[in-house]
Each structure stands twice: as structure tokens, then as C-alpha cells.
Short mmCIF file of C-alpha atoms in Angstrom, two decimals:
data_model
loop_
_atom_site.label_atom_id
_atom_site.label_comp_id
_atom_site.label_asym_id
_atom_site.label_seq_id
_atom_site.Cartn_x
_atom_site.Cartn_y
_atom_site.Cartn_z
CA UNK A 869 -25.87 7.50 -28.67
CA UNK A 870 -22.46 5.80 -28.81
CA UNK A 871 -19.93 7.02 -26.22
CA UNK A 872 -16.20 6.80 -27.05
CA UNK A 873 -13.84 5.66 -24.29
CA UNK A 874 -10.38 7.18 -24.75
CA UNK A 875 -7.05 6.48 -23.09
CA UNK A 876 -7.08 8.76 -20.01
CA UNK A 877 -4.14 10.60 -18.46
CA UNK A 878 -3.65 8.61 -15.25
CA UNK A 879 -0.40 10.19 -14.03
CA UNK A 880 1.39 13.51 -14.36
CA UNK A 881 4.14 11.99 -16.52
CA UNK A 882 2.01 9.63 -18.61
CA UNK A 883 2.13 10.01 -22.39
CA UNK A 884 0.74 6.62 -23.40
CA UNK A 885 -0.77 3.62 -21.66
CA UNK A 886 -0.74 -0.15 -22.15
CA UNK A 887 -4.09 -1.92 -21.87
CA UNK A 888 -2.95 -4.87 -19.80
CA UNK A 889 -6.30 -6.64 -19.29
CA UNK A 890 -9.93 -6.31 -20.36
CA UNK A 891 -12.33 -7.01 -17.49
CA UNK A 892 -15.54 -6.67 -19.54
CA UNK A 893 -16.25 -8.52 -22.78
CA UNK A 894 -17.91 -7.06 -25.86
CA UNK A 895 -21.69 -7.24 -25.57
CA UNK A 896 -21.74 -7.01 -21.77
CA UNK A 897 -23.79 -4.33 -20.03
CA UNK A 898 -21.91 -1.85 -17.85
CA UNK A 899 -22.93 0.81 -15.36
CA UNK A 900 -21.21 4.00 -14.29
CA UNK A 901 -18.34 3.10 -11.96
CA UNK A 902 -17.79 -0.40 -13.37
CA UNK A 903 -14.15 -1.26 -14.09
CA UNK A 904 -13.77 -1.90 -17.82
CA UNK A 905 -10.05 -2.69 -17.98
CA UNK A 906 -6.67 -2.33 -16.33
CA UNK A 907 -4.20 0.15 -17.81
CA UNK A 908 -0.46 0.03 -17.17
CA UNK A 909 1.11 3.47 -16.93
CA UNK A 910 4.72 4.48 -16.41
CA UNK A 911 4.25 4.23 -12.63
CA UNK A 912 1.43 1.83 -11.74
CA UNK A 913 -1.43 -0.30 -13.01
CA UNK A 914 -4.74 1.55 -12.80
CA UNK A 915 -8.41 0.61 -13.16
CA UNK A 916 -10.26 2.17 -16.11
CA UNK A 917 -13.82 2.91 -15.01
CA UNK A 918 -16.93 3.58 -17.07
CA UNK A 919 -18.60 6.96 -16.55
CA UNK A 920 -21.81 6.04 -18.39
CA UNK A 921 -24.09 3.02 -18.61
CA UNK A 922 -24.75 0.96 -21.70
CA UNK A 923 -23.29 -2.00 -23.58
CA UNK A 924 -19.60 -2.42 -24.39
CA UNK A 925 -20.01 -2.45 -28.17
CA UNK A 926 -16.37 -2.58 -29.23
CA UNK A 927 -12.92 -3.22 -27.81
CA UNK A 928 -10.90 -1.13 -30.24
CA UNK A 929 -7.49 -2.25 -28.93
CA UNK A 930 -6.36 -5.58 -27.55
CA UNK A 931 -4.58 -6.61 -24.39
CA UNK A 932 -0.94 -5.57 -24.48
CA UNK A 933 -1.50 -2.73 -26.96
CA UNK A 934 0.05 0.67 -26.17
CA UNK A 935 -1.76 3.82 -27.31
CA UNK A 936 -1.19 7.53 -26.60
CA UNK A 937 -3.42 9.61 -24.34
CA UNK A 938 -6.72 10.50 -26.01
CA UNK A 939 -6.72 7.54 -28.41
CA UNK A 940 -9.97 5.54 -28.76
CA UNK A 941 -9.85 2.25 -26.89
CA UNK A 942 -13.52 1.23 -26.59
CA UNK A 943 -17.09 2.25 -27.42
CA UNK A 944 -20.15 2.11 -25.16
CA UNK A 945 -23.70 2.51 -26.44
CA UNK A 946 -27.03 0.78 -27.03
CA UNK A 947 -27.15 -2.82 -28.20
CA UNK A 948 -27.10 -3.05 -31.99
CA UNK A 949 -26.08 0.57 -32.47
CA UNK A 950 -24.04 1.34 -35.60
CA UNK A 951 -20.57 2.56 -34.55
CA UNK A 952 -18.75 2.01 -37.84
CA UNK A 953 -18.21 5.75 -38.44
CA UNK A 954 -16.85 6.28 -34.93
CA UNK A 955 -14.42 3.37 -35.14
CA UNK A 956 -13.44 4.17 -38.71
CA UNK A 957 -12.59 7.79 -37.81
CA UNK A 958 -10.30 6.45 -35.06
CA UNK A 959 -8.50 4.15 -37.49
CA UNK A 960 -9.97 0.95 -36.00
CA UNK A 961 -11.12 -2.20 -37.76
CA UNK A 962 -14.76 -2.01 -36.77
CA UNK A 963 -16.01 -0.23 -39.89
CA UNK A 964 -17.83 -2.23 -42.50
CA UNK A 965 -15.93 -2.88 -45.70
CA UNK A 966 -17.53 -0.93 -48.53
CA UNK A 967 -17.83 -2.25 -52.10
CA UNK A 968 -15.76 -0.26 -54.58
CA UNK A 969 -17.91 2.02 -56.71
CA UNK A 970 -17.79 1.64 -60.47
CA UNK A 971 -16.17 4.48 -62.36
CA UNK A 972 -18.66 5.71 -65.01
CA UNK A 973 -15.89 7.29 -67.07
CA UNK A 974 -13.75 4.15 -67.23
CA UNK A 975 -13.62 2.32 -70.56
CA UNK A 976 -15.10 -1.17 -70.66
CA UNK A 977 -12.66 -4.00 -71.22
CA UNK A 978 -14.27 -6.61 -73.46
CA UNK A 979 -11.68 -9.21 -72.53
CA UNK A 980 -12.37 -8.81 -68.83
CA UNK A 981 -15.87 -10.30 -69.01
CA UNK A 982 -14.61 -13.24 -70.99
CA UNK A 983 -11.86 -13.97 -68.49
CA UNK A 984 -14.24 -13.69 -65.56
CA UNK A 985 -16.79 -15.96 -67.23
CA UNK A 986 -14.23 -18.63 -68.03
CA UNK A 987 -12.80 -18.66 -64.52
CA UNK A 988 -14.47 -21.16 -62.24
CA UNK A 989 -15.40 -19.93 -58.79
CA UNK A 990 -13.06 -21.12 -56.08
CA UNK A 991 -14.76 -23.32 -53.50
CA UNK A 992 -13.29 -23.04 -50.04
CA UNK A 993 -12.87 -26.54 -48.59
CA UNK A 994 -14.71 -27.24 -45.38
CA UNK A 995 -12.48 -27.99 -42.39
CA UNK A 996 -12.19 -31.65 -41.55
CA UNK A 997 -13.97 -32.70 -38.39
CA UNK A 998 -11.69 -33.29 -35.45
CA UNK A 999 -11.64 -36.61 -33.61
CA UNK A 1000 -13.20 -36.72 -30.19
CA UNK A 1001 -11.62 -38.29 -27.17
CA UNK A 1002 -13.13 -41.74 -27.90
CA UNK A 1003 -11.79 -41.87 -31.44
CA UNK A 1004 -15.11 -40.87 -33.06
CA UNK A 1005 -15.40 -37.81 -35.26
CA UNK A 1006 -17.33 -34.95 -33.74
CA UNK A 1007 -18.68 -31.94 -35.59
CA UNK A 1008 -17.40 -29.42 -33.00
CA UNK A 1009 -14.89 -29.62 -30.21
CA UNK A 1010 -15.51 -27.76 -26.96
CA UNK A 1011 -13.77 -24.40 -26.61
CA UNK A 1012 -11.02 -24.22 -23.98
CA UNK A 1013 -11.47 -22.06 -20.91
CA UNK A 1014 -9.68 -18.72 -21.52
CA UNK A 1015 -6.53 -18.10 -19.53
CA UNK A 1016 -7.09 -15.98 -16.42
CA UNK A 1017 -10.63 -17.25 -15.82
CA UNK A 1018 -12.06 -19.84 -13.46
CA UNK A 1019 -14.00 -22.95 -14.39
CA UNK A 1020 -17.23 -20.93 -14.73
CA UNK A 1021 -15.63 -18.43 -17.11
CA UNK A 1022 -15.39 -15.55 -14.61
CA UNK A 1023 -12.26 -13.42 -14.85
CA UNK A 1024 -9.89 -13.86 -11.93
CA UNK A 1025 -8.82 -10.64 -10.21
CA UNK A 1026 -5.05 -10.37 -10.60
CA UNK A 1027 -2.55 -7.60 -11.20
CA UNK A 1028 -0.92 -7.51 -14.66
CA UNK A 1029 2.47 -8.25 -13.11
CA UNK A 1030 1.02 -11.34 -11.40
CA UNK A 1031 -0.49 -12.48 -14.71
CA UNK A 1032 2.84 -12.03 -16.46
CA UNK A 1033 4.76 -14.03 -13.84
CA UNK A 1034 2.10 -16.75 -13.90
CA UNK A 1035 2.37 -17.00 -17.67
CA UNK A 1036 6.17 -17.23 -17.54
CA UNK A 1037 5.97 -20.15 -15.06
CA UNK A 1038 2.91 -21.87 -16.62
CA UNK A 1039 0.86 -21.29 -13.47
CA UNK A 1040 -2.95 -21.39 -13.58
CA UNK A 1041 -4.25 -18.34 -11.72
CA UNK A 1042 -7.23 -20.37 -10.52
CA UNK A 1043 -4.80 -22.39 -8.36
CA UNK A 1044 -3.33 -19.31 -6.64
CA UNK A 1045 -4.78 -17.79 -3.46
CA UNK A 1046 -4.95 -13.99 -3.63
CA UNK A 1047 -3.91 -11.82 -0.68
CA UNK A 1048 -4.72 -8.44 -2.22
CA UNK A 1049 -7.91 -6.37 -1.84
CA UNK A 1050 -11.05 -8.46 -2.43
CA UNK A 1051 -8.90 -11.55 -2.98
CA UNK A 1052 -6.92 -10.01 -5.83
CA UNK A 1053 -3.82 -11.99 -6.82
CA UNK A 1054 -0.64 -9.94 -6.64
CA UNK A 1055 2.96 -10.68 -7.49
CA UNK A 1056 3.96 -12.21 -4.15
CA UNK A 1057 1.06 -14.70 -4.33
CA UNK A 1058 2.28 -16.12 -7.65
CA UNK A 1059 5.91 -16.19 -6.50
CA UNK A 1060 4.91 -18.07 -3.34
CA UNK A 1061 2.95 -20.57 -5.44
CA UNK A 1062 5.92 -21.08 -7.76
CA UNK A 1063 8.27 -21.63 -4.81
CA UNK A 1064 5.95 -24.29 -3.40
CA UNK A 1065 5.80 -26.02 -6.77
CA UNK A 1066 9.58 -26.03 -7.10
CA UNK A 1067 10.00 -27.34 -3.56
CA UNK A 1068 7.61 -30.27 -4.15
CA UNK A 1069 9.45 -33.46 -5.26
CA UNK A 1070 8.68 -34.58 -8.80
CA UNK A 1071 7.34 -38.13 -9.18
CA UNK A 1072 9.85 -40.50 -10.69
CA UNK A 1073 8.89 -41.60 -14.23
CA UNK A 1074 7.81 -45.21 -14.60
CA UNK A 1075 10.38 -47.27 -16.49
CA UNK A 1076 9.20 -48.42 -19.90
CA UNK A 1077 9.78 -52.08 -20.81
CA UNK A 1078 12.45 -52.28 -23.46
CA UNK A 1079 14.04 -55.10 -25.34
CA UNK A 1080 17.79 -54.83 -25.41
CA UNK A 1081 19.08 -55.27 -28.95
CA UNK A 1082 22.16 -57.35 -29.56
CA UNK A 1083 25.17 -55.11 -29.90
CA UNK A 1084 26.36 -54.79 -33.47
CA UNK A 1085 29.97 -55.69 -34.10
CA UNK A 1086 32.12 -52.59 -34.08
CA UNK A 1087 35.05 -52.22 -36.44
CA UNK A 1088 38.46 -51.92 -34.89
CA UNK A 1089 39.47 -48.24 -34.86
CA UNK A 1090 42.42 -47.33 -36.99
CA UNK A 1091 45.44 -45.98 -35.21
CA UNK A 1092 45.51 -43.02 -37.56
CA UNK A 1093 41.92 -42.04 -36.79
CA UNK A 1094 41.48 -39.27 -34.20
CA UNK A 1095 38.34 -39.08 -32.03
CA UNK A 1096 35.82 -36.43 -33.10
CA UNK A 1097 34.13 -34.05 -30.67
CA UNK A 1098 30.86 -32.12 -31.17
CA UNK A 1099 31.41 -28.39 -31.03
CA UNK A 1100 29.00 -26.51 -28.74
CA UNK A 1101 26.54 -24.13 -30.34
CA UNK A 1102 27.77 -20.55 -30.52
CA UNK A 1103 26.34 -18.45 -27.68
CA UNK A 1104 24.17 -15.47 -28.55
CA UNK A 1105 25.91 -12.12 -28.35
CA UNK A 1106 23.11 -10.58 -26.27
CA UNK A 1107 19.58 -11.03 -25.00
CA UNK A 1108 16.99 -8.48 -26.07
CA UNK A 1109 14.39 -7.11 -23.68
CA UNK A 1110 11.52 -4.79 -24.49
CA UNK A 1111 11.45 -1.31 -22.96
CA UNK A 1112 8.60 -0.97 -20.48
CA UNK A 1113 6.48 2.15 -20.06
CA UNK A 1114 8.18 2.84 -16.73
CA UNK A 1115 11.71 2.44 -18.10
CA UNK A 1116 10.93 4.63 -21.12
CA UNK A 1117 9.55 7.39 -18.87
CA UNK A 1118 12.52 7.17 -16.49
CA UNK A 1119 14.92 7.53 -19.41
CA UNK A 1120 13.08 10.49 -20.89
CA UNK A 1121 12.40 12.45 -17.70
CA UNK A 1122 15.81 11.99 -16.06
CA UNK A 1123 17.61 12.82 -19.31
CA UNK A 1124 15.57 16.01 -19.53
CA UNK A 1125 16.35 16.78 -15.88
CA UNK A 1126 20.08 16.15 -16.22
CA UNK A 1127 20.50 18.29 -19.32
CA UNK A 1128 17.99 21.06 -18.59
CA UNK A 1129 18.58 21.60 -14.85
CA UNK A 1130 22.14 22.70 -13.95
CA UNK A 1131 23.03 20.18 -11.22
CA UNK A 1132 25.60 20.73 -8.51
CA UNK A 1133 26.31 18.58 -5.47
CA UNK A 1134 26.97 19.14 -1.76
CA UNK A 1135 28.15 16.36 0.58
CA UNK A 1136 28.22 16.36 4.36
CA UNK A 1137 29.41 13.71 6.85
CA UNK A 1138 26.99 13.30 9.79
CA UNK A 1139 27.63 11.86 13.24
CA UNK A 1140 24.71 9.46 13.75
CA UNK A 1141 25.79 7.73 16.94
CA UNK A 1142 23.23 9.60 19.04
CA UNK A 1143 20.47 8.96 16.48
CA UNK A 1144 21.21 5.21 16.62
CA UNK A 1145 20.83 5.20 20.40
CA UNK A 1146 17.52 7.11 20.28
CA UNK A 1147 16.19 4.80 17.57
CA UNK A 1148 16.96 1.72 19.69
CA UNK A 1149 15.11 3.21 22.65
CA UNK A 1150 12.10 4.15 20.51
CA UNK A 1151 11.90 0.70 18.93
CA UNK A 1152 11.92 -1.01 22.31
CA UNK A 1153 8.94 1.14 23.25
CA UNK A 1154 7.28 0.49 19.88
CA UNK A 1155 7.62 -3.27 20.36
CA UNK A 1156 5.98 -3.07 23.79
CA UNK A 1157 3.09 -1.03 22.38
CA UNK A 1158 2.68 -3.09 19.18
CA UNK A 1159 3.57 -0.20 16.88
CA UNK A 1160 5.68 -0.23 13.72
CA UNK A 1161 9.43 -0.11 14.23
CA UNK A 1162 11.22 3.03 13.13
CA UNK A 1163 13.95 2.81 10.51
CA UNK A 1164 16.83 5.23 10.21
CA UNK A 1165 15.30 6.36 6.92
CA UNK A 1166 12.27 7.57 8.91
CA UNK A 1167 14.61 9.78 10.95
CA UNK A 1168 15.99 11.26 7.72
CA UNK A 1169 12.51 11.83 6.28
CA UNK A 1170 11.45 13.71 9.40
CA UNK A 1171 14.70 15.72 9.53
CA UNK A 1172 14.29 16.78 5.87
CA UNK A 1173 10.62 17.64 6.35
CA UNK A 1174 11.33 19.96 9.28
CA UNK A 1175 14.35 21.51 7.52
CA UNK A 1176 12.34 22.36 4.40
CA UNK A 1177 10.23 24.78 6.49
CA UNK A 1178 13.30 26.93 7.09
CA UNK A 1179 14.60 26.66 3.53
CA UNK A 1180 11.67 27.24 1.15
CA UNK A 1181 13.77 27.38 -2.04
CA UNK A 1182 14.81 23.74 -1.52
CA UNK A 1183 11.08 22.95 -1.31
CA UNK A 1184 10.40 24.77 -4.59
CA UNK A 1185 9.95 24.13 -8.33
CA UNK A 1186 11.33 26.02 -11.33
CA UNK A 1187 8.54 26.74 -13.85
CA UNK A 1188 10.09 28.17 -17.04
CA UNK A 1189 6.79 27.91 -18.94
CA UNK A 1190 5.20 30.28 -16.40
CA UNK A 1191 8.28 32.39 -15.73
CA UNK A 1192 7.96 31.66 -12.00
CA UNK A 1193 9.45 29.76 -9.08
CA UNK A 1194 6.81 28.00 -7.00
CA UNK A 1195 7.72 27.84 -3.30
CA UNK A 1196 5.44 25.17 -1.85
CA UNK A 1197 3.64 25.85 1.42
CA UNK A 1198 3.28 22.13 2.21
CA UNK A 1199 5.96 19.46 2.50
CA UNK A 1200 5.40 16.28 0.47
CA UNK A 1201 8.45 14.00 0.43
CA UNK A 1202 8.88 11.38 -2.29
CA UNK A 1203 10.81 8.29 -1.23
CA UNK A 1204 12.50 6.39 -4.07
CA UNK A 1205 11.56 2.68 -4.10
CA UNK A 1206 13.27 0.18 -6.42
CA UNK A 1207 11.00 -2.30 -8.19
CA UNK A 1208 11.68 -4.85 -10.92
CA UNK A 1209 10.69 -2.51 -13.74
CA UNK A 1210 12.63 0.52 -12.48
CA UNK A 1211 12.00 3.15 -9.84
CA UNK A 1212 8.94 4.79 -8.34
CA UNK A 1213 8.59 7.46 -5.65
CA UNK A 1214 5.55 7.10 -3.38
CA UNK A 1215 4.83 10.37 -1.59
CA UNK A 1216 4.53 11.00 2.15
CA UNK A 1217 2.17 13.98 2.28
CA UNK A 1218 2.59 16.60 4.99
CA UNK A 1219 5.58 14.70 6.33
CA UNK A 1220 6.45 17.58 8.65
CA UNK A 1221 3.15 17.12 10.53
CA UNK A 1222 3.57 13.38 11.19
CA UNK A 1223 5.38 11.60 13.99
CA UNK A 1224 8.09 9.02 13.48
CA UNK A 1225 5.76 6.06 14.11
CA UNK A 1226 3.22 7.34 11.59
CA UNK A 1227 5.97 7.96 9.04
CA UNK A 1228 7.27 4.42 9.56
CA UNK A 1229 3.85 2.83 9.13
CA UNK A 1230 2.92 4.88 6.05
CA UNK A 1231 6.31 4.45 4.35
CA UNK A 1232 6.22 0.66 4.64
CA UNK A 1233 2.64 0.42 3.39
CA UNK A 1234 3.37 2.61 0.36
CA UNK A 1235 6.62 0.78 -0.45
CA UNK A 1236 4.86 -2.59 -0.41
CA UNK A 1237 2.08 -1.34 -2.67
CA UNK A 1238 4.65 0.26 -4.97
CA UNK A 1239 6.40 -3.10 -5.45
CA UNK A 1240 3.02 -4.66 -6.30
CA UNK A 1241 2.34 -1.82 -8.81
CA UNK A 1242 -0.85 -1.08 -6.89
CA UNK A 1243 -0.49 2.63 -6.08
CA UNK A 1244 -3.15 5.23 -6.82
CA UNK A 1245 -2.05 8.37 -8.76
CA UNK A 1246 -2.37 10.62 -5.71
CA UNK A 1247 0.07 8.32 -3.89
CA UNK A 1248 2.99 8.88 -6.28
CA UNK A 1249 2.36 12.41 -7.60
CA UNK A 1250 3.00 15.84 -6.15
CA UNK A 1251 6.31 15.39 -4.29
CA UNK A 1252 8.03 18.67 -3.41
CA UNK A 1253 11.33 17.01 -2.36
CA UNK A 1254 12.80 13.52 -2.84
CA UNK A 1255 15.16 11.20 -0.96
CA UNK A 1256 17.02 8.16 -2.31
CA UNK A 1257 18.71 5.69 0.04
CA UNK A 1258 21.27 3.13 -1.20
CA UNK A 1259 22.95 2.67 2.16
CA UNK A 1260 21.43 -0.79 2.63
CA UNK A 1261 23.46 -1.94 -0.40
CA UNK A 1262 26.76 -0.85 1.12
CA UNK A 1263 26.99 2.34 -0.96
CA UNK A 1264 28.97 4.87 1.02
CA UNK A 1265 28.34 7.91 -1.18
CA UNK A 1266 26.60 8.70 -4.49
CA UNK A 1267 24.86 11.48 -6.40
CA UNK A 1268 21.23 11.37 -7.56
CA UNK A 1269 19.48 13.03 -10.49
CA UNK A 1270 16.79 15.54 -9.49
CA UNK A 1271 13.23 14.30 -9.86
CA UNK A 1272 11.48 17.06 -11.85
CA UNK A 1273 9.90 19.45 -11.06
CA UNK A 1274 11.68 19.29 -7.66
CA UNK A 1275 14.66 21.56 -7.12
CA UNK A 1276 16.67 19.08 -5.02
CA UNK A 1277 17.11 15.42 -4.07
CA UNK A 1278 19.03 13.89 -1.13
CA UNK A 1279 21.22 10.81 -1.74
CA UNK A 1280 21.77 8.78 1.46
CA UNK A 1281 24.78 6.51 1.99
CA UNK A 1282 25.42 3.71 4.46
CA UNK A 1283 26.12 4.12 8.17
CA UNK A 1284 29.76 3.12 8.61
CA UNK A 1285 32.14 2.50 11.49
CA UNK A 1286 35.08 4.87 11.28
CA UNK A 1287 37.75 6.31 13.61
CA UNK A 1288 37.06 9.89 14.66
CA UNK A 1289 38.91 12.42 16.78
CA UNK A 1290 37.18 13.59 19.96
CA UNK A 1291 38.93 15.74 22.58
CA UNK A 1292 42.28 15.04 20.94
CA UNK A 1293 41.82 11.25 21.01
CA UNK A 1294 40.99 8.77 18.23
CA UNK A 1295 37.83 6.86 19.11
CA UNK A 1296 35.38 4.65 17.16
CA UNK A 1297 32.47 6.54 15.62
CA UNK A 1298 29.36 6.13 13.48
CA UNK A 1299 29.20 8.31 10.38
CA UNK A 1300 26.91 8.67 7.38
CA UNK A 1301 27.43 10.72 4.20
CA UNK A 1302 24.52 12.42 2.45
CA UNK A 1303 24.75 14.30 -0.84
CA UNK A 1304 22.30 16.99 -1.92
CA UNK A 1305 21.78 17.45 -5.67
CA UNK A 1306 20.55 20.99 -6.35
CA UNK A 1307 19.05 22.79 -9.33
CA UNK A 1308 21.18 25.92 -9.56
CA UNK A 1309 18.31 27.82 -11.21
CA UNK A 1310 16.50 27.76 -7.83
CA UNK A 1311 18.93 26.72 -5.09
CA UNK A 1312 22.20 28.64 -4.88
CA UNK A 1313 25.21 27.08 -3.18
CA UNK A 1314 24.72 28.89 0.12
CA UNK A 1315 21.03 27.93 0.28
CA UNK A 1316 21.84 24.27 -0.30
CA UNK A 1317 24.63 24.33 2.30
CA UNK A 1318 22.38 25.94 4.94
CA UNK A 1319 19.71 23.30 4.29
CA UNK A 1320 22.21 20.45 4.74
CA UNK A 1321 23.49 22.02 7.96
CA UNK A 1322 19.92 22.06 9.35
CA UNK A 1323 19.38 18.41 8.40
CA UNK A 1324 22.68 17.53 10.07
CA UNK A 1325 21.74 19.32 13.30
CA UNK A 1326 18.45 17.40 13.53
CA UNK A 1327 20.15 14.02 13.03
CA UNK A 1328 22.98 14.78 15.47
CA UNK A 1329 20.46 15.96 18.09
CA UNK A 1330 17.55 13.59 17.26
CA UNK A 1331 15.48 14.48 20.31
CA UNK A 1332 14.55 17.66 18.42
CA UNK A 1333 12.65 15.47 15.97
CA UNK A 1334 10.26 14.50 18.76
CA UNK A 1335 9.37 18.05 19.85
#
């Protein structure tokens, strides 16, 4: 019995998926758990696995095609099984073309038979044989090796982003060494290969022997003649770029958030001089013990995680479809990571239960995998609160749009040197501004202010983060 394979829902915000690469060809046998293809969602590139065994009878869509959730993309069954009805119902091209039935009530046209009889059948010309490499004509030329396969025809494991970059730079994937899981080629592998190619000196072309022609006599230019200049081609007014699944989802979800959730903003200026000192001491110890260094963002993640315990409405979600507010019992913090295609928020689960070193290690690993579009759904879904840090770009202060269904997001600015007044004297200080965007349907002004005050107290007395 034929088994339809439909586009699955691979993320909480996914509405359609792009089939970026087939990993199994039509006619190949598959078993349950085999990866059939790679699907690009709005957040990551996922493996599409088979849940049954059989033969891949039909690839209904091609690589690069985008289809909504639930649409037929392939059929698995027994070899030789008729699947025309299944594919035809889905609107595919696998159904056999039926001959039109004659209408018994239609009147016969006597002239039609005469015209058909007089018309000579058209004979399709046979294609001319192509010359072989030695100048002789051969009946059939060998087929080229498909792109993305090795010399033996096996598909090379590579992420869709790596394949795209390789295609843009005319790089053969077989020449690239993969550093991903099981030797999979990821984006950084292709970029490193391209950099090496660009750094290598190009061989100078051999000069071709030429015979210099005698210069033709030139007429004397007239005094009245003015020199002519070629006008440059007019530059294009713009460059068009297709909208990716990620960018389309970002536009839709954040527009919905901005216009459905009543945003308001609270900003506080935090003294981080003590936190900087503690971080330096901890990183010296981490270097001695071979552990991951702690960033200031890890301090903020920990401070927010502990503060959310005392302010459950900030760690909540507004559910108008259910007529409820869900106050989450666990703290899962999403950390916004910028990638080429847009923005993704890998999630640190139970951030309140993890130490600074563990937060640092997990955050870096997730951020690296996010940039390679190699996250699993459970690694970027289910955040109860989100942070966004633009301080490393010199941004002193900004406001962020709430990541639904969260009720708040914290925007983090740069640490800046500024004069401050202490004990009546002006002294140099270290300050950082953070801005909390709140959904007024859940978080009232006083609740948001109390939450920010708790975050501030943790960062100004950072030893409390270690207790």
C-alpha cells in the first residue's frame, strides 16, 4: 500500500517548508528512520525521516520548491505500485495522461476525416550524434556527475546554506573538508575553502605569439572635430532579492506582535563596575581550570533567570484563544542571535538552575549551531522570556519587539565609560542601559519596574548570582 509523505510541521511558527535537498533518489529502498530529504523552515534546516519502509516511488516536488504544511511531497510503497490516483489527487504530475473519450452525442464532421487523411504524419527528427573527444562521432556521451555528489555518485553531506555558498563561488563540494557531525560540510567549511582559493596566486597566462600588423595611416584630425567619449551604462535602480522563509516569518510574527500586543518600555541605567571586576576574577579561574570564559551576557542571562522567579507575570504568556494567562513554572530564556538570513533565538532551558560556566558553554554552542542553521526544534522553541544584546555594536540604548507568545523582552546596550557622582564627587564609572519591552495585557507598569529593579540589584551585587 502506497504511503504519502507530507510536509511536516517542524517548528511552532512554520507554515510552509522549502525542500532544500533530496537525499534519496526515486526507486531507492528506504527503512524507517532513514533521512529522505532536508527541509528548510523559518528557523533551521531539518532532516525529513521516513517512518515506514519501502521504495521511494515518487518525488512529488523538486529541490527548492516551497509547499505548505500537509502538502504531498513524496510517496513510499512497493516497487511497481500504481500511485497515479494518489499523485493526481495531490495535484502532482505523476498521473498517467488519459485519452479523451469520444462524445456519442456529437455530430460527425465529414470534412474532419478528409483533412486528417490528407495530412502527413510529422516525423520527429532524430538528434544528431555528438562528437567524442577524439573527433569521432559517438552514439551517446557519458552523463556528467551530478552536483553535490562525489566521483562514485554518492551524495555529499552538506547543509543547504553550504551548498548555496558553494554554488555561488563555483566550488565543488567534493573538494571541501567537512567539520560538522559525521563529516558534514557546513557554512564555515566552504567559506574557509573560498578564502584559501582567493589567497592562492593565479598562474600568469602564457603569451600567445602574435604578428604585429603595420599601422594604417591615420587621417589628420580636423580642428573643428571634438573627441567623443563613451557614456557609461546606466546603473540599475535597485537589486532584487528573494524573501527567505525566515525573513517572511520574522516580518509576519513581529508585525502581529507589534500591532496586537500593546507595548510599553522601561529603561534603567545599571552600575556594572562591580560585575566587571567579578567577571575578570572568574575568567582567570576558568582559564586555569580549562573552562569556558564567561561573557557579560551570561551575567545578564543569570540575573534575568533568577529575577523571573520573583516576578511570574514577566515569565508569562497571554493566550486570548484560551481566555487565560499562562504563568510558566520553569524559566527558559531565548537569546537572540543574528545570522545572515535574519534572527533566531536559541533557548537556554532552566537557566535559573545553571551556573555561569554552564550558561557560557551552552550559549556559545547554541549560537554557533544557530549560525550554521543546524539547530533542532527543541533548541529554538519554548522560550518564556527573551534577551537581545546589541551592545557589542556600540548601541547605547534601543527598544525590542516582544517575541510572541512571551510577555516581555530585554534590550541590552553597551557598557560605557561615563562620569558619575559618588559621595559628592565626580568620578569615572561604568554604566549600562537596559530597556524592558512589556505586553501591557499581562505586565503592568509597576510589575515591569519591580522586575527591572531586581535585575539591577543582581548585576550591581553580582556575588548573589553565585549563591
